[in-house]
Coordinates of C-alpha atoms in Angstrom, one line a residue:
M12 CA 0.0 0.0 0.0
V13 CA 2.8 2.4 0.9
D14 CA 4.6 1.6 -2.4
K15 CA 1.4 2.3 -4.3
I16 CA 1.0 5.6 -2.6
L17 CA 4.6 6.6 -3.3
Y18 CA 4.2 5.7 -7.0
E19 CA 1.1 7.8 -7.3
L20 CA 2.8 10.8 -5.5
I21 CA 5.7 10.8 -7.9
K22 CA 3.4 10.2 -10.9
D23 CA 1.4 13.2 -9.7
C24 CA 4.6 15.3 -10.3
G25 CA 3.9 15.0 -14.0
Y26 CA 7.4 14.2 -15.2
Q27 CA 7.9 10.8 -16.7
R28 CA 11.7 10.9 -16.5
A29 CA 11.4 11.3 -12.7
L30 CA 8.9 8.4 -12.5
D31 CA 11.2 6.1 -14.6
M32 CA 14.1 6.8 -12.3
F33 CA 12.0 6.4 -9.2
E34 CA 10.9 3.0 -10.3
N35 CA 14.6 1.9 -10.3
I36 CA 15.0 2.7 -6.6
S37 CA 15.4 -0.6 -4.6
S38 CA 12.5 -0.9 -2.2
G39 CA 13.8 -1.4 1.3
K40 CA 12.3 -3.0 4.4
K41 CA 10.5 0.2 5.3
L42 CA 11.3 0.1 9.0
R43 CA 9.9 3.6 9.5
S44 CA 6.6 2.7 7.8
K45 CA 6.2 -0.5 9.8
L46 CA 6.8 1.4 13.0
I47 CA 4.2 4.0 12.1
L48 CA 1.6 1.4 11.2
K49 CA 2.2 -0.6 14.4
I50 CA 1.8 2.5 16.6
A51 CA -0.9 4.4 14.7
G52 CA -2.7 1.6 12.9
E53 CA -3.6 1.6 9.2
N54 CA -5.6 4.7 8.3
Q55 CA -5.5 7.5 5.8
I56 CA -3.4 9.8 8.0
S57 CA -0.9 7.1 9.0
L58 CA -0.5 6.0 5.4
K59 CA 0.2 9.6 4.3
L60 CA 2.7 9.9 7.1
C61 CA 4.4 6.7 5.9
A62 CA 4.6 8.1 2.4
V63 CA 6.1 11.4 3.6
I64 CA 8.7 9.7 5.8
E65 CA 9.7 7.3 3.0
L66 CA 10.1 10.1 0.5
I67 CA 12.4 11.9 2.8
H68 CA 14.3 8.8 3.7
L69 CA 14.7 7.8 0.0
A70 CA 15.9 11.3 -0.9
S71 CA 18.5 11.2 1.8
L72 CA 19.8 7.8 0.5
L73 CA 20.0 9.2 -3.1
H74 CA 22.1 12.1 -1.9
D75 CA 24.1 9.8 0.4
D76 CA 25.1 7.6 -2.5
V77 CA 26.3 10.5 -4.5
I78 CA 28.3 11.8 -1.6
D79 CA 29.9 8.4 -1.0
D80 CA 30.3 7.5 -4.7
S81 CA 28.3 4.3 -4.0
T82 CA 27.4 2.3 -7.0
I83 CA 25.3 -0.3 -5.1
R84 CA 22.3 0.2 -3.0
R85 CA 20.5 -2.8 -1.4
G86 CA 22.2 -5.2 -3.8
K87 CA 21.2 -3.3 -7.0
P88 CA 22.9 -0.5 -9.0
S89 CA 22.4 2.9 -7.3
I90 CA 20.5 5.6 -9.0
N91 CA 23.7 7.6 -9.5
A92 CA 25.3 4.6 -11.1
L93 CA 22.4 4.2 -13.5
F94 CA 21.5 7.8 -14.3
G95 CA 24.5 9.9 -13.1
S96 CA 25.1 11.9 -10.0
K97 CA 23.3 15.1 -11.3
N98 CA 20.1 13.1 -12.0
A99 CA 20.3 11.4 -8.6
I100 CA 20.7 14.7 -6.8
M101 CA 17.7 16.2 -8.7
L102 CA 15.5 13.2 -8.1
G103 CA 16.4 13.5 -4.4
D104 CA 15.4 17.1 -4.5
I105 CA 12.1 16.1 -6.1
L106 CA 11.4 13.5 -3.4
Y107 CA 12.2 16.0 -0.6
S108 CA 10.1 18.7 -2.2
K109 CA 7.1 16.4 -2.8
G110 CA 7.4 15.2 0.8
F111 CA 7.2 18.7 2.1
Y112 CA 4.4 19.5 -0.2
E113 CA 2.4 16.6 1.2
I114 CA 3.4 17.4 4.8
V115 CA 1.2 20.5 4.9
S116 CA -1.9 18.4 4.9
L117 CA -0.9 16.7 8.1
N118 CA -1.3 17.9 11.7
P119 CA 0.8 21.1 12.1
Q120 CA 2.5 19.6 15.1
I121 CA 3.5 16.6 13.1
A122 CA 4.7 18.7 10.2
K123 CA 7.0 20.6 12.6
I124 CA 8.4 17.4 14.1
I125 CA 9.2 16.0 10.6
S126 CA 10.6 19.3 9.3
K127 CA 12.9 19.6 12.3
A128 CA 14.0 16.0 11.7
V129 CA 14.9 16.7 8.1
L130 CA 16.9 19.7 9.2
D131 CA 18.8 17.6 11.7
L132 CA 19.2 14.8 9.2
S133 CA 20.9 17.3 6.8
I134 CA 23.2 18.5 9.5
G135 CA 24.0 14.8 10.3
E136 CA 24.9 14.3 6.6
M137 CA 27.3 17.2 6.8
M138 CA 28.8 16.0 10.0
D139 CA 29.3 12.6 8.4
V140 CA 31.2 14.2 5.5
D141 CA 33.3 16.2 7.9
L142 CA 34.1 13.2 10.1
G143 CA 34.9 11.3 6.9
S144 CA 37.6 13.8 6.0
K145 CA 39.9 12.4 8.7
F146 CA 40.4 9.3 10.9
S147 CA 38.0 10.2 13.8
P148 CA 38.0 7.9 16.9
N149 CA 35.9 10.4 18.9
L150 CA 32.9 8.3 20.3
D151 CA 30.8 11.3 21.3
E152 CA 31.1 12.9 17.8
Y153 CA 30.2 9.6 16.2
L154 CA 27.1 9.1 18.4
K155 CA 25.9 12.6 17.7
M156 CA 26.4 12.1 14.0
I157 CA 24.4 8.9 13.8
E158 CA 21.7 10.4 16.1
L159 CA 21.2 13.2 13.5
K160 CA 21.8 11.2 10.4
T161 CA 19.8 8.0 11.2
A162 CA 17.9 8.2 14.5
V163 CA 16.1 11.5 14.2
L164 CA 13.8 10.4 11.3
I165 CA 13.0 7.1 13.1
E166 CA 12.3 9.1 16.3
A167 CA 10.1 11.6 14.4
A168 CA 8.1 8.6 12.8
A169 CA 7.5 7.1 16.3
R170 CA 6.6 10.4 17.9
S171 CA 4.3 11.5 15.1
S172 CA 2.5 8.1 15.2
A173 CA 2.0 8.5 18.9
I174 CA 0.3 11.9 18.3
I175 CA -2.0 10.3 15.7
A176 CA -2.9 7.5 18.2
K177 CA -3.1 9.9 21.1
L178 CA -0.4 8.1 23.0
D179 CA 2.5 9.4 25.1
E180 CA 4.7 11.1 22.5
S181 CA 7.6 11.5 24.9
A182 CA 7.8 7.7 25.6
Y183 CA 7.6 6.9 21.9
S184 CA 10.2 9.6 21.1
I185 CA 12.6 7.8 23.5
Y186 CA 11.8 4.5 21.8
G187 CA 12.4 5.8 18.3
K188 CA 15.7 7.6 19.1
N189 CA 17.2 4.5 20.8
L190 CA 15.9 2.2 18.1
G191 CA 17.5 4.4 15.5
L192 CA 20.8 4.5 17.3
A193 CA 20.8 0.7 17.8
F194 CA 19.8 0.2 14.1
Q195 CA 22.8 2.2 12.9
I196 CA 25.3 0.4 15.1
V197 CA 23.9 -3.0 14.0
D198 CA 24.5 -1.8 10.4
D199 CA 28.1 -0.9 11.4
I200 CA 28.6 -4.4 12.8
L201 CA 27.1 -6.1 9.7
D202 CA 29.6 -4.2 7.5
I203 CA 32.3 -6.2 9.3
V204 CA 30.8 -9.6 9.8
S205 CA 28.6 -10.1 6.7
D206 CA 29.6 -11.0 3.2
E207 CA 28.7 -8.9 0.1
N208 CA 25.7 -11.0 -0.9
K209 CA 24.0 -10.5 2.5
L210 CA 25.0 -6.8 2.7
G211 CA 24.1 -5.7 -0.8
K212 CA 27.4 -3.8 -0.8
P213 CA 31.1 -4.8 -0.4
A214 CA 32.1 -5.9 3.1
F215 CA 34.5 -3.6 5.0
N216 CA 33.2 -0.8 2.8
D217 CA 32.7 1.7 5.7
Y218 CA 36.4 1.9 6.5
K219 CA 37.3 2.2 2.9
E220 CA 34.9 5.1 2.5
G221 CA 36.5 6.9 5.4
K222 CA 33.8 6.1 8.0
T223 CA 35.2 5.5 11.5
T224 CA 32.3 3.5 12.9
L225 CA 31.8 2.2 16.4
P226 CA 33.8 -1.1 16.0
Y227 CA 36.8 0.8 14.7
I228 CA 36.6 3.4 17.5
L229 CA 36.5 0.6 20.1
L230 CA 39.3 -1.2 18.4
Y231 CA 41.5 2.0 18.2
N232 CA 41.1 2.6 21.9
A233 CA 42.1 -1.0 22.7
L234 CA 45.3 -1.0 20.6
N235 CA 48.8 -0.1 21.6
A236 CA 50.5 3.0 20.1
D237 CA 52.1 1.1 17.1
E238 CA 48.9 -0.7 16.3
K239 CA 47.0 2.5 16.5
E240 CA 49.2 3.9 13.7
I241 CA 48.7 0.8 11.6
L242 CA 44.9 1.1 11.9
K243 CA 45.0 4.8 11.1
G244 CA 47.2 4.0 8.0
L245 CA 44.5 1.6 6.6
W246 CA 41.7 4.2 6.9
G247 CA 40.1 5.3 3.7
K248 CA 42.1 2.8 1.5
D249 CA 41.3 -0.2 -0.6
L250 CA 42.2 -3.1 1.8
D251 CA 43.9 -6.2 0.5
D252 CA 43.3 -9.6 2.0
G253 CA 46.2 -9.4 4.4
Q254 CA 45.1 -6.0 5.7
I255 CA 41.5 -7.2 6.2
R256 CA 42.9 -10.3 8.0
W257 CA 44.9 -8.1 10.3
I258 CA 41.8 -6.0 11.2
K259 CA 39.7 -9.1 11.7
D260 CA 42.4 -10.7 13.9
K261 CA 42.5 -7.5 16.1
F262 CA 38.7 -7.4 16.2
S263 CA 38.8 -11.0 17.5
E264 CA 41.7 -10.4 19.9
F265 CA 39.9 -7.6 21.7
N266 CA 36.3 -9.0 21.3
I267 CA 35.3 -5.9 19.5
V268 CA 32.2 -7.3 17.7
E269 CA 30.8 -8.6 20.9
K270 CA 31.4 -5.2 22.6
S271 CA 29.7 -3.4 19.7
K272 CA 26.7 -5.8 20.0
E273 CA 26.5 -5.0 23.8
F274 CA 26.5 -1.3 23.0
A275 CA 23.6 -1.8 20.6
K276 CA 21.8 -4.0 23.1
E277 CA 22.0 -1.3 25.8
L278 CA 20.4 1.2 23.4
G279 CA 17.8 -1.4 22.5
Y280 CA 16.9 -2.1 26.1
K281 CA 16.4 1.7 26.6
A282 CA 13.9 1.6 23.7
I283 CA 12.1 -1.5 25.0
S284 CA 11.8 -0.1 28.5
S285 CA 10.1 3.1 27.3
V286 CA 7.0 1.4 25.8
S287 CA 4.7 -1.5 26.8
D288 CA 3.6 -2.5 23.3
E289 CA 4.9 -6.0 22.8
S290 CA 5.1 -5.8 19.0
L291 CA 7.3 -2.7 19.3
R292 CA 9.5 -4.6 21.7
E293 CA 9.8 -7.4 19.3
I294 CA 11.1 -5.0 16.5
V295 CA 14.0 -4.1 18.8
S296 CA 14.6 -7.7 20.0
S297 CA 14.7 -9.1 16.5
M298 CA 17.4 -6.5 15.6
I299 CA 19.7 -6.7 18.7
D300 CA 19.3 -10.4 19.5
R301 CA 19.9 -11.6 16.0
E302 CA 22.8 -13.9 14.8
F303 CA 25.6 -11.8 13.3

């Protein structure tokens, strides 16, 4: 249903080229939409909210792929790989603009929440680029960046849904924020432990792209001075098999993957403890208690 609404919204823009490009976007798991529908139920308002959130999320991914020069998204060629970076940026702008056009028909309070989330998301993207310009083992900076880049939109989805359902928006805001943070850290872990077929992108791609994610921050802090320099020297480079093996061995030596899982679980438990809805708790549990 959400996919159908999204298609009609882009079709309504009246430009076939944009619709053709949009149809080549890989459909994801729609975590944000599932969250909205679980909290607010399926109705005209909640489905419109799903569509707005998905448009914004997809727009951010299009821009993200251009920034990162990513050629694969969810196991398929990215839009910038298929149609060029200029077209990908403009399609992202169309999705953002259409999302904001549709947002005005929602509750003004919800519109403000989502608009603020998009502002924060954009700042998070800029922070990500800035942190990606150097090896950055600062945990606080990393957590702030993923809060803005990933968690704020999930938090906005949960909080807005609670408003629709006349529930405690503060509790659902806490749930969404911590779910979003845990979600990103799990993604960081998967970049290390999963193969390319499962990831839909090359493994160890984050470090190659200059992203100093939680596992690398924890590893850096565990290494001696000489090993720290080796790890820093591998940052942002195409890693050969021997270099990947060295990193994997160090991850294993200092139990970094398990420590990263525990970090994600702590955030997940904060999300779980904020709500009583068992189905929402299961969303978190399925993510943090999974096999890696």
